[in-house]
Each structure stands twice: as C-alpha cells, then as structure tokens.
JSON list of C-alpha atoms in Angstrom, two decimals:
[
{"chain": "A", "resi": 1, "resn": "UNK", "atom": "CA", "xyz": [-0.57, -8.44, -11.22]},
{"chain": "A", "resi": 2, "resn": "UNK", "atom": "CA", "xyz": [-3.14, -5.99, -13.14]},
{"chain": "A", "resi": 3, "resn": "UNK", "atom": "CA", "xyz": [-1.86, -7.55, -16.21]},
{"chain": "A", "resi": 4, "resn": "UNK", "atom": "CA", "xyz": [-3.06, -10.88, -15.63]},
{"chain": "A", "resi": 5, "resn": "UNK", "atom": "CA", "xyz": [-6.84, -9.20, -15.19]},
{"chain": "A", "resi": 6, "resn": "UNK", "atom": "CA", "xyz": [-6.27, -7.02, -17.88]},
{"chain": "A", "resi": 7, "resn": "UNK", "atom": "CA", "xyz": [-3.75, -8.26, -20.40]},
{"chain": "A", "resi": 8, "resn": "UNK", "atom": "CA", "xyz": [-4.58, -5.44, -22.66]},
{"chain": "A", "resi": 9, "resn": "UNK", "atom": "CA", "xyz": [-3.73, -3.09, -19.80]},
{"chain": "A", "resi": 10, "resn": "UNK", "atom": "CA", "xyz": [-1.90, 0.22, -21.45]},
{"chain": "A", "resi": 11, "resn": "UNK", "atom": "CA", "xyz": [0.86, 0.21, -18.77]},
{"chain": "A", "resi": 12, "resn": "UNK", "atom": "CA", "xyz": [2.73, 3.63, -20.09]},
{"chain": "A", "resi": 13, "resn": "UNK", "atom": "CA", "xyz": [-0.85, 5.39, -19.31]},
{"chain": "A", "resi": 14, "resn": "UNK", "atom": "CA", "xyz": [-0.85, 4.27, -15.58]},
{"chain": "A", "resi": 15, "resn": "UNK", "atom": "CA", "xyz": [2.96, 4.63, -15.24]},
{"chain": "A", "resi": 16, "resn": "UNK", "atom": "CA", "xyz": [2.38, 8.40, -16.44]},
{"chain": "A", "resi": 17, "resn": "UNK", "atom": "CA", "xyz": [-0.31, 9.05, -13.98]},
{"chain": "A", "resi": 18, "resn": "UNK", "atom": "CA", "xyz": [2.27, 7.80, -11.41]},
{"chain": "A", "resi": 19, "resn": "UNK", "atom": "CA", "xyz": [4.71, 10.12, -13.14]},
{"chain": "A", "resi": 20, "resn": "UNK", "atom": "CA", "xyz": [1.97, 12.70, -12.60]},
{"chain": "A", "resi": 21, "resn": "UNK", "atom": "CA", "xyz": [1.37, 12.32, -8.78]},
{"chain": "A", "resi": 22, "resn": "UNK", "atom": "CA", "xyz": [5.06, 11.97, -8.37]},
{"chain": "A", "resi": 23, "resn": "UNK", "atom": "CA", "xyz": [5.85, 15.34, -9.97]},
{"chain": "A", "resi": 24, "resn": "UNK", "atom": "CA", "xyz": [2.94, 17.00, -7.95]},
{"chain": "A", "resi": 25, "resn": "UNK", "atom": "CA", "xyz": [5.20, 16.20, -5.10]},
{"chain": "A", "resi": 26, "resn": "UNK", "atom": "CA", "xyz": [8.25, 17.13, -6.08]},
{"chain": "A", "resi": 27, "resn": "UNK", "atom": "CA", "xyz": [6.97, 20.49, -6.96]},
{"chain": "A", "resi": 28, "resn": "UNK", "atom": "CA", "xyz": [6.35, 21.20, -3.46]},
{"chain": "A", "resi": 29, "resn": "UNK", "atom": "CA", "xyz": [9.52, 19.77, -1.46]},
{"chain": "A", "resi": 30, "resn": "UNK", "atom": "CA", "xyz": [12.88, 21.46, -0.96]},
{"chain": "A", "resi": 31, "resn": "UNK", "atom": "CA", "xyz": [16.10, 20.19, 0.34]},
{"chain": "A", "resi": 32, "resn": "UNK", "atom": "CA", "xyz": [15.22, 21.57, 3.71]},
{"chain": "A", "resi": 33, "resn": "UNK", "atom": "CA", "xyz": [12.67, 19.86, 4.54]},
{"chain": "A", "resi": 34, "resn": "UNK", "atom": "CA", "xyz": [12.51, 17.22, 7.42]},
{"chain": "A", "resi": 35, "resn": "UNK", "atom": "CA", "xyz": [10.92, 13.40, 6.30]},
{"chain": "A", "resi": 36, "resn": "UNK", "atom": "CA", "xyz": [8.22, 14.58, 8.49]},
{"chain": "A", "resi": 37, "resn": "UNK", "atom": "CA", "xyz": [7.50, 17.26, 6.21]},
{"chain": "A", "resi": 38, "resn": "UNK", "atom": "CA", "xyz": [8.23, 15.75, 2.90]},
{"chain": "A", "resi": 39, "resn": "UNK", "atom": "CA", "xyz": [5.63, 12.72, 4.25]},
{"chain": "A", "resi": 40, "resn": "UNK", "atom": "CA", "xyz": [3.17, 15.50, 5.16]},
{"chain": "A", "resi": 41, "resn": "UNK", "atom": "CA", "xyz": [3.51, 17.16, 1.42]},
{"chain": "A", "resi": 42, "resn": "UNK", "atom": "CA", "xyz": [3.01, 13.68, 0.40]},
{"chain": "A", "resi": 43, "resn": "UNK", "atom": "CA", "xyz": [-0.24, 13.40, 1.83]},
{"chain": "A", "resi": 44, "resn": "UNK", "atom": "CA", "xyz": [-1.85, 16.05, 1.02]},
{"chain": "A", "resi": 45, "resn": "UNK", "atom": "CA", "xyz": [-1.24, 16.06, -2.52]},
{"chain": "A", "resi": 46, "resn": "UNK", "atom": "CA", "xyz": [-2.19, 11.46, -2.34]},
{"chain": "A", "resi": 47, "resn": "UNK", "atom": "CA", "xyz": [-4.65, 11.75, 0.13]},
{"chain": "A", "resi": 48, "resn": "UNK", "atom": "CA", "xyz": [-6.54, 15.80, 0.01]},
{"chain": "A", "resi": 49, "resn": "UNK", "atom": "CA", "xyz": [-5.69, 16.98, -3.65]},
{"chain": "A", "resi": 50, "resn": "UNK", "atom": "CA", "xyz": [-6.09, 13.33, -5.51]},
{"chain": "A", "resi": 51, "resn": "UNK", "atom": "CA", "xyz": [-8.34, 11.83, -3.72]},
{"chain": "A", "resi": 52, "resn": "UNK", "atom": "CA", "xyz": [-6.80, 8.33, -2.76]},
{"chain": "A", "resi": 53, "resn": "UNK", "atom": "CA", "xyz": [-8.56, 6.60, -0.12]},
{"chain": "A", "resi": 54, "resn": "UNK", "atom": "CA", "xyz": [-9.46, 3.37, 1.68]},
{"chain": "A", "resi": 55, "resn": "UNK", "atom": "CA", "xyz": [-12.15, 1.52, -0.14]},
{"chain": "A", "resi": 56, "resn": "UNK", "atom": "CA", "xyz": [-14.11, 0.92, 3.25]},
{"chain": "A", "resi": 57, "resn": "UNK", "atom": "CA", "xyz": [-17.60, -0.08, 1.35]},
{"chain": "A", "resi": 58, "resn": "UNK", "atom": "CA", "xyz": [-15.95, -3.14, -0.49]},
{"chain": "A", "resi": 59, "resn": "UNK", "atom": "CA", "xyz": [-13.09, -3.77, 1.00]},
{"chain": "A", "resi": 60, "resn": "UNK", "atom": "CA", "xyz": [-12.56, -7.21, -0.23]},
{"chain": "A", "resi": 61, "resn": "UNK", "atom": "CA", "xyz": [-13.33, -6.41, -3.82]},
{"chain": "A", "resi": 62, "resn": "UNK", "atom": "CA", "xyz": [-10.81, -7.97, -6.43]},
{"chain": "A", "resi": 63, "resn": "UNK", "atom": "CA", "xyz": [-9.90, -4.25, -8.12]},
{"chain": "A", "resi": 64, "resn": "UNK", "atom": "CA", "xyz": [-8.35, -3.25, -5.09]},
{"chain": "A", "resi": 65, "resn": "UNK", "atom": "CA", "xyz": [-5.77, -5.33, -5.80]},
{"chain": "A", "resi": 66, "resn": "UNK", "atom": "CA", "xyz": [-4.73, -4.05, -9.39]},
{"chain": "A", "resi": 67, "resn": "UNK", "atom": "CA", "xyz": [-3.19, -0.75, -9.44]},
{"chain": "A", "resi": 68, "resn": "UNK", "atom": "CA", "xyz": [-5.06, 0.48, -12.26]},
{"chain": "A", "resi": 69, "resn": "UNK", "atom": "CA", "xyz": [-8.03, -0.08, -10.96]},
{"chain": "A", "resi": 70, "resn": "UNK", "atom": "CA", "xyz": [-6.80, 1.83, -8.03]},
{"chain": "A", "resi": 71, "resn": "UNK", "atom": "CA", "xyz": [-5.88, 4.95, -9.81]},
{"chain": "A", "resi": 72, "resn": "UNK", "atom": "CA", "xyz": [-8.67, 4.74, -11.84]},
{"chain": "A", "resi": 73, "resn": "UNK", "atom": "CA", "xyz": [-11.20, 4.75, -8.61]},
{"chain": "A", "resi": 74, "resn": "UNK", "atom": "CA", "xyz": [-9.06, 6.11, -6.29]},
{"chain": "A", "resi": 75, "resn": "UNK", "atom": "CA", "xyz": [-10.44, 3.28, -3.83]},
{"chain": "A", "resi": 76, "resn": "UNK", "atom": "CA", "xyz": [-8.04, 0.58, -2.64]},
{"chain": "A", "resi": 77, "resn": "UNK", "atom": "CA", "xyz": [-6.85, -1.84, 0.00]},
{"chain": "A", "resi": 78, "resn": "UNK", "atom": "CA", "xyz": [-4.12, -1.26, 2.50]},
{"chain": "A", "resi": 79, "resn": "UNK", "atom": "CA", "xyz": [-1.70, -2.80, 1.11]},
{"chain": "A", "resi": 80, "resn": "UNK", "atom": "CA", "xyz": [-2.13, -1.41, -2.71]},
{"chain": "A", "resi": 81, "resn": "UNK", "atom": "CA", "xyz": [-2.48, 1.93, -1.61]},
{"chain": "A", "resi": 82, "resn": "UNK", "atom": "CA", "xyz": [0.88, 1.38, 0.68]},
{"chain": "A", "resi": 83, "resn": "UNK", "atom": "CA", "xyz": [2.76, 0.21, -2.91]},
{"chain": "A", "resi": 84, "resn": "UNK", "atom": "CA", "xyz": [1.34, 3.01, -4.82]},
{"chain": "A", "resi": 85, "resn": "UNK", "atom": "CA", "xyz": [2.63, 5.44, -2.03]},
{"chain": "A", "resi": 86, "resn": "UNK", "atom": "CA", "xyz": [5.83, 3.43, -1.82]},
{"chain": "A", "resi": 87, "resn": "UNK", "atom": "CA", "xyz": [6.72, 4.29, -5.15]},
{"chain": "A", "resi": 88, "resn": "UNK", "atom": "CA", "xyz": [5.69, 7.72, -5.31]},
{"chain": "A", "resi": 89, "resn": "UNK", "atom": "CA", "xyz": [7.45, 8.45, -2.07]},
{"chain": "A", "resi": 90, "resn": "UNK", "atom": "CA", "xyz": [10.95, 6.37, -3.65]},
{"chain": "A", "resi": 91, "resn": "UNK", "atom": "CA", "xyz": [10.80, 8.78, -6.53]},
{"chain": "A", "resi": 92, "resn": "UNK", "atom": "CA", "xyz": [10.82, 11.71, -4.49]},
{"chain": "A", "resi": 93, "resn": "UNK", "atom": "CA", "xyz": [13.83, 10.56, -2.44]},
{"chain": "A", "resi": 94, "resn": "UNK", "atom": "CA", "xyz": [11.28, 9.30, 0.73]},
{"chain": "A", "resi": 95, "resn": "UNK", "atom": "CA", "xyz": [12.77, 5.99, 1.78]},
{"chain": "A", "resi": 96, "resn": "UNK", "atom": "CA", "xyz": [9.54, 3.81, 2.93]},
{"chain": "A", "resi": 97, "resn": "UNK", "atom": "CA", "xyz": [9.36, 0.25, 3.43]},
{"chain": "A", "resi": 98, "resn": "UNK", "atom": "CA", "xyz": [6.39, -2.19, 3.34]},
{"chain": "A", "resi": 99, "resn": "UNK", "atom": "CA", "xyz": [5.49, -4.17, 6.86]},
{"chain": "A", "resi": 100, "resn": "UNK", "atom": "CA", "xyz": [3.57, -7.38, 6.74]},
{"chain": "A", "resi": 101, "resn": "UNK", "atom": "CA", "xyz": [1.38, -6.98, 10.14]},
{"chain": "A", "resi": 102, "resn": "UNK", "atom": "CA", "xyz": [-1.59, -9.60, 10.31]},
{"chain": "A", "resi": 103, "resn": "UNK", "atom": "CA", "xyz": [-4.78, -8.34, 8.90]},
{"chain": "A", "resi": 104, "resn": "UNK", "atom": "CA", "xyz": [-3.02, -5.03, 7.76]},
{"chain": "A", "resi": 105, "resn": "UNK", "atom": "CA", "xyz": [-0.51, -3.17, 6.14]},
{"chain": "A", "resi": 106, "resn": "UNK", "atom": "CA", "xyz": [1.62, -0.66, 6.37]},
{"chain": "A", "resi": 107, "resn": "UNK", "atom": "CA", "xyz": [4.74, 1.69, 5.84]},
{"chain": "A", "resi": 108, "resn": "UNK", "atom": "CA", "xyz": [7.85, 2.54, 7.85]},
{"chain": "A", "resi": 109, "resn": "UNK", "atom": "CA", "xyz": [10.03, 5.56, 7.59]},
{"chain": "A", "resi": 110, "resn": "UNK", "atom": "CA", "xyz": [13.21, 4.14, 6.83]},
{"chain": "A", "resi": 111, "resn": "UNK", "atom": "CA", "xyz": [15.64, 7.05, 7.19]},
{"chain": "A", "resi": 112, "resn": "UNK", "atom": "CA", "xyz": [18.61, 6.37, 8.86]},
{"chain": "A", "resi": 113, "resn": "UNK", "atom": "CA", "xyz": [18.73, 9.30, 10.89]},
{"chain": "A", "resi": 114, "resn": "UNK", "atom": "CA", "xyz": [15.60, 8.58, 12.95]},
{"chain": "A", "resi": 115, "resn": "UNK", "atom": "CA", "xyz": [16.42, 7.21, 16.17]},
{"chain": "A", "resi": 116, "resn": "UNK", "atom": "CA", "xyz": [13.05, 5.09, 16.69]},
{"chain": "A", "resi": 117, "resn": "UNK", "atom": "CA", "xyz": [10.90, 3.87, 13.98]},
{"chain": "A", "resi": 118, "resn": "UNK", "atom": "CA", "xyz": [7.80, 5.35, 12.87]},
{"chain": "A", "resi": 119, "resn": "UNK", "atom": "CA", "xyz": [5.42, 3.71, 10.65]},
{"chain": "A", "resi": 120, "resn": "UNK", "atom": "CA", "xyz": [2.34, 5.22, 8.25]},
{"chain": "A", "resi": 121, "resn": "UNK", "atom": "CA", "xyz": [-0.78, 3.81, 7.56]},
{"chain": "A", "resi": 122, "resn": "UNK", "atom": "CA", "xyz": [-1.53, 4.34, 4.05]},
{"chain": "A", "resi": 123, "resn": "UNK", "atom": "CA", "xyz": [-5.39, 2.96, 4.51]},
{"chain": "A", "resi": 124, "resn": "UNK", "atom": "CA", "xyz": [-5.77, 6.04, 7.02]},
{"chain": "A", "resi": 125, "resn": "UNK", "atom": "CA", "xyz": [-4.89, 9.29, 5.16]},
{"chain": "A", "resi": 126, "resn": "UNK", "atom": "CA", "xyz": [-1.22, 8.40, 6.04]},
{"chain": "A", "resi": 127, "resn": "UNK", "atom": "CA", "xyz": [-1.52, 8.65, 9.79]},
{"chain": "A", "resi": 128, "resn": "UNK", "atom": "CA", "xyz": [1.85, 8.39, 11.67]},
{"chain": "A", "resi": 129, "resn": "UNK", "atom": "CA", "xyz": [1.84, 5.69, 13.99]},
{"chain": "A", "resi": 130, "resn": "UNK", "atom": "CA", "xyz": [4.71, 4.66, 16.44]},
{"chain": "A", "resi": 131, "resn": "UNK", "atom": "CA", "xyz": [5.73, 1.07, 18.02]},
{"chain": "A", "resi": 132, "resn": "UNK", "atom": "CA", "xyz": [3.44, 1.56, 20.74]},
{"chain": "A", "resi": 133, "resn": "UNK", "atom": "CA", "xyz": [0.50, 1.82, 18.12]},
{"chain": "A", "resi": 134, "resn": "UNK", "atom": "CA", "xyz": [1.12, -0.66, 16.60]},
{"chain": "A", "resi": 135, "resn": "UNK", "atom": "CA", "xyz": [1.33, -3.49, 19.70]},
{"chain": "A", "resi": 136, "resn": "UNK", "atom": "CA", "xyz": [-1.79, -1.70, 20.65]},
{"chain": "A", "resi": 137, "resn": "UNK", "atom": "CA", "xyz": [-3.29, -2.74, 17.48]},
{"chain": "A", "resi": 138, "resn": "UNK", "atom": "CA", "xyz": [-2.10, -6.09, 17.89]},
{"chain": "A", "resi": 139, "resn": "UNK", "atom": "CA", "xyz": [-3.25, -6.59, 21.06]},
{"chain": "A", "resi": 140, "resn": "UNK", "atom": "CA", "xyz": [-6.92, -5.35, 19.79]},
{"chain": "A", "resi": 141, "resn": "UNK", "atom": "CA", "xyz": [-7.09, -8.51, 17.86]},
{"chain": "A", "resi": 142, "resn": "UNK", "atom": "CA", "xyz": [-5.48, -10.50, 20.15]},
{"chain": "A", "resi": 143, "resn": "UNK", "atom": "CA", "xyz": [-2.75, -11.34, 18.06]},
{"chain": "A", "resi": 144, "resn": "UNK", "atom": "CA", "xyz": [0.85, -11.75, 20.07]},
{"chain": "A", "resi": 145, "resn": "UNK", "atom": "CA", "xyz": [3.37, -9.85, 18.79]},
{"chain": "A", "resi": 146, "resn": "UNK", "atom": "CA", "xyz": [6.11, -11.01, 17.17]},
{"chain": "A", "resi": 147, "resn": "UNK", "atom": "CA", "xyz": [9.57, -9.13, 16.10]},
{"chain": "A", "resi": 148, "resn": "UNK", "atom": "CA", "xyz": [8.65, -9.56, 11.97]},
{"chain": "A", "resi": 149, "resn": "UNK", "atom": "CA", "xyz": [5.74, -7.11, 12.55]},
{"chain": "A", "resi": 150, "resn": "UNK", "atom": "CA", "xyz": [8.11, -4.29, 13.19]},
{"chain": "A", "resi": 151, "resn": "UNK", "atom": "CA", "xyz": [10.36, -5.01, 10.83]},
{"chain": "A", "resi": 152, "resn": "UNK", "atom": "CA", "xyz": [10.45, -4.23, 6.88]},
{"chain": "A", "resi": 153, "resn": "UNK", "atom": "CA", "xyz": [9.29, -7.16, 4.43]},
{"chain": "A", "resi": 154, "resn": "UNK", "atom": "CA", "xyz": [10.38, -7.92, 0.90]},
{"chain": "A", "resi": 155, "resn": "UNK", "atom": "CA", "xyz": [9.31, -6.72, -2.18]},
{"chain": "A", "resi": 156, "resn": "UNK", "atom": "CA", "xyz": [8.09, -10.38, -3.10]},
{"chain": "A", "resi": 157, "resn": "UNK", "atom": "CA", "xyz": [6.74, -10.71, 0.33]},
{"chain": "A", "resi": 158, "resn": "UNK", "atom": "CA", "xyz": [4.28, -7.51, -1.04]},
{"chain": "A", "resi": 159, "resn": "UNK", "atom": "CA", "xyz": [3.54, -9.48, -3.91]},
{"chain": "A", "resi": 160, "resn": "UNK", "atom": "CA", "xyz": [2.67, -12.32, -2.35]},
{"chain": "A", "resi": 161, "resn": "UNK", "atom": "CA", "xyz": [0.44, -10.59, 0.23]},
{"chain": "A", "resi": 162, "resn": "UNK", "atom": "CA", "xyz": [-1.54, -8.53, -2.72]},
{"chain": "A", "resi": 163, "resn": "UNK", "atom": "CA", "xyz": [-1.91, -12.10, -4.43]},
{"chain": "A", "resi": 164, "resn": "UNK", "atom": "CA", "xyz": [-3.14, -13.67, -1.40]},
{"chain": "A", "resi": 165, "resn": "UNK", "atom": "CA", "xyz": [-5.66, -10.54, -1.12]},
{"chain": "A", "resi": 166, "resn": "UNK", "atom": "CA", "xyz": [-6.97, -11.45, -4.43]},
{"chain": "A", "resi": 167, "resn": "UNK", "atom": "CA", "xyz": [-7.51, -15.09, -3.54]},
{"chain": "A", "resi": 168, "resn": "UNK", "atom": "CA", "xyz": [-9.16, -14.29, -0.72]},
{"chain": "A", "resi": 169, "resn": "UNK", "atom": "CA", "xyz": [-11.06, -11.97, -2.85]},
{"chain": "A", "resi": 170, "resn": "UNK", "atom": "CA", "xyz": [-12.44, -14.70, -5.55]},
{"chain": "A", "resi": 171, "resn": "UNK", "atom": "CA", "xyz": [-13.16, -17.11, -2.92]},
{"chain": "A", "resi": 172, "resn": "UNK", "atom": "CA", "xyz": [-15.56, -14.53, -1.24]},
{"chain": "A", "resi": 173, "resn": "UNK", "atom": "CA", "xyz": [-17.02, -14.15, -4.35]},
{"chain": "A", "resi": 174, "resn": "UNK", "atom": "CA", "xyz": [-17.25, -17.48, -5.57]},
{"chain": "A", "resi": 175, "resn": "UNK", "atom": "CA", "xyz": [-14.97, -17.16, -8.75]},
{"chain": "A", "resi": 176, "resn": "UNK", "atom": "CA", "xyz": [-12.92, -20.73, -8.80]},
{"chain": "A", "resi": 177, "resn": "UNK", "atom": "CA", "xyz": [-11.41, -20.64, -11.87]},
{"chain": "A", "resi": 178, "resn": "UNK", "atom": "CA", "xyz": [-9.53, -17.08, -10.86]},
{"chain": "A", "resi": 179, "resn": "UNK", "atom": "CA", "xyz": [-8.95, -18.23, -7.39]},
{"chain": "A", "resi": 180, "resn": "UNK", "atom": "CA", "xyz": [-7.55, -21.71, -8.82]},
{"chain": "A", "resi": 181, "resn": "UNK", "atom": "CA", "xyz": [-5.09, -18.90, -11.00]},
{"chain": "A", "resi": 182, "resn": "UNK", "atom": "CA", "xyz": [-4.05, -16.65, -8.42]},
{"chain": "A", "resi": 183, "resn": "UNK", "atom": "CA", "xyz": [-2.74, -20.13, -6.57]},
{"chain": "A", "resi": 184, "resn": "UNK", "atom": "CA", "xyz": [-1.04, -21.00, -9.31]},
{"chain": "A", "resi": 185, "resn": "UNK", "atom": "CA", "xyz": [0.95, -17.17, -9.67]},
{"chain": "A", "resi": 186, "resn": "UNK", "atom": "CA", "xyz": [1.72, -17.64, -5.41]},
{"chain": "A", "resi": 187, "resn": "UNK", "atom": "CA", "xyz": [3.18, -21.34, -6.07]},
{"chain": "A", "resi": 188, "resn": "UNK", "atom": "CA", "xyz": [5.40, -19.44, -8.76]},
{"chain": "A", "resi": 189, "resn": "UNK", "atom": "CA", "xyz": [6.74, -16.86, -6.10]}
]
C-alpha cells in the first residue's frame, strides 16, 4: 500500500527498521517468560523507548495509512499501528491476530493456552482489554454486537480495512483522483 504513494519507496530501509525494533525485543525476552510478559516487553520498547503512538491530532490523515510514513513519524492509525505490532510481535514468537471491530481496531492474544481471550489495543499504548471491554465499547456507540467482533479477521480483511481508511481519508480531503484509485485497489481484493 505505501508503494502505490511512494513508488520510489526504499522498502529494504523500512524492512530494516522493522528488523531493528524486532531485535530490540528479542534482546529482552527469555523462554520463561509468560505472553503477558513478552507483550509487556513489547510495549515498552514500541510504545516508551520508540515512541509509537496514536496520531490523535490528525487522525484521518492519509500517512497513517502507509507504514513508512508511520515509522518515519511515529504517528499512526489503529489499525497500522496494530500491523506494525503484528509483525514485530510474529517475529518474536508472539502469536497476535488482527480484529475488525466497527470504528476500531485491534489485536488478540492468540496463544492456545489461554483459556479466555484477551485483546490489545495498539492505538492505546497496548492496553489489555478483555471481552467485557470490548461489548462495553460497543455498546458506547451503540453498535450491537455481533460474534465477528470477537473473532480474528484475515490478513486481506486488514488490507482492505487500511484501504478503506485511505479512501475515507481522500474523500475528507477532497483528493478524487486518489480516492477514485484506492477504489479501484479494494475492487481488486
């Protein structure tokens, strides 16, 4: 997706920085170590030592929906900074999955050892949030809840949700010809 903004976009530099971030991590784990730890390690070295945060002053800027652009500001919106996080956390051996909840985004903890789910909200410092949370959420935007919102989504399903950020994006900002694009790249998915 950042490469149809930036076509010229020197992918090996932003995949190292990920590199970077990821090996800040694993310097700091150990077998030991509960997912509730390893997700805590996790955040302070994505969240405290680097920086990353919610871009809550222009939320529905365009560059919070290409990753470079992320790393590069350290802004983002929920569900970029929840992919970013994703794969750091994958490389380090945290199993994470993106959920597709209406006017949000976030993660959930998919060990197989946990007996209920827990989820993480990427666009808060990584907060851990449980069922309970996240029905209370829905019910703060009066939203019924429905089974999908607990449940992981695809990997397309992400792509399609960052592309229809980005729409949403240009049409706030009056860019046609881009929004008229991004259609195009969600009819191809």
């Amino acid at each position: 997706i950042a490469s149809y903004q930036y076509p010229d976009l020197d992918k090996e530099k932003y995949q190292n920085l990920i590199d970077d971030l990821v090996k800040e991590v694993w310097l700091e784990l150990n077998e030991q170590l509960t997912v509730f730890e390893k997700i805590n390690i996790l955040n302070k070295v994505f969240y405290d030592f680097n920086s990353f945060r919610g871009n809550t002053t222009n939320f529905h800027s365009p560059q919070n929906s290409f990753v470079n652009d992320v790393i590069d500001t350290k802004r983002g919106n929920p569900v970029l900074l929840a992919a970013l996080y994703m794969i750091i956390a994958k490389k380090v051996g945290i199993s994470l999955s993106g959920v597709n909840l209406p006017r949000h985004f976030v993660l959930m903890i998919s060990e197989k050892n946990l007996s209920t789910p827990f989820y993480l909200n990427p666009f808060n410092k990584g907060a851990l949030l449980n069922k309970r949370d996240i029905e209370h959420f829905l019910k703060q935007l009066k939203i019924d809840s429905k089974p999908t919102y607990f449940n992981p989504c695809s990997n397309r399903a992400i792509i399609k949700r960052i592309l229809n950020n980005l729409h949403y994006s240009y049409s706030k900002i009056g860019f046609k010809d881009k929004e008229e694009e991004i259609l195009v790249l969600l009819k191809l998915l």
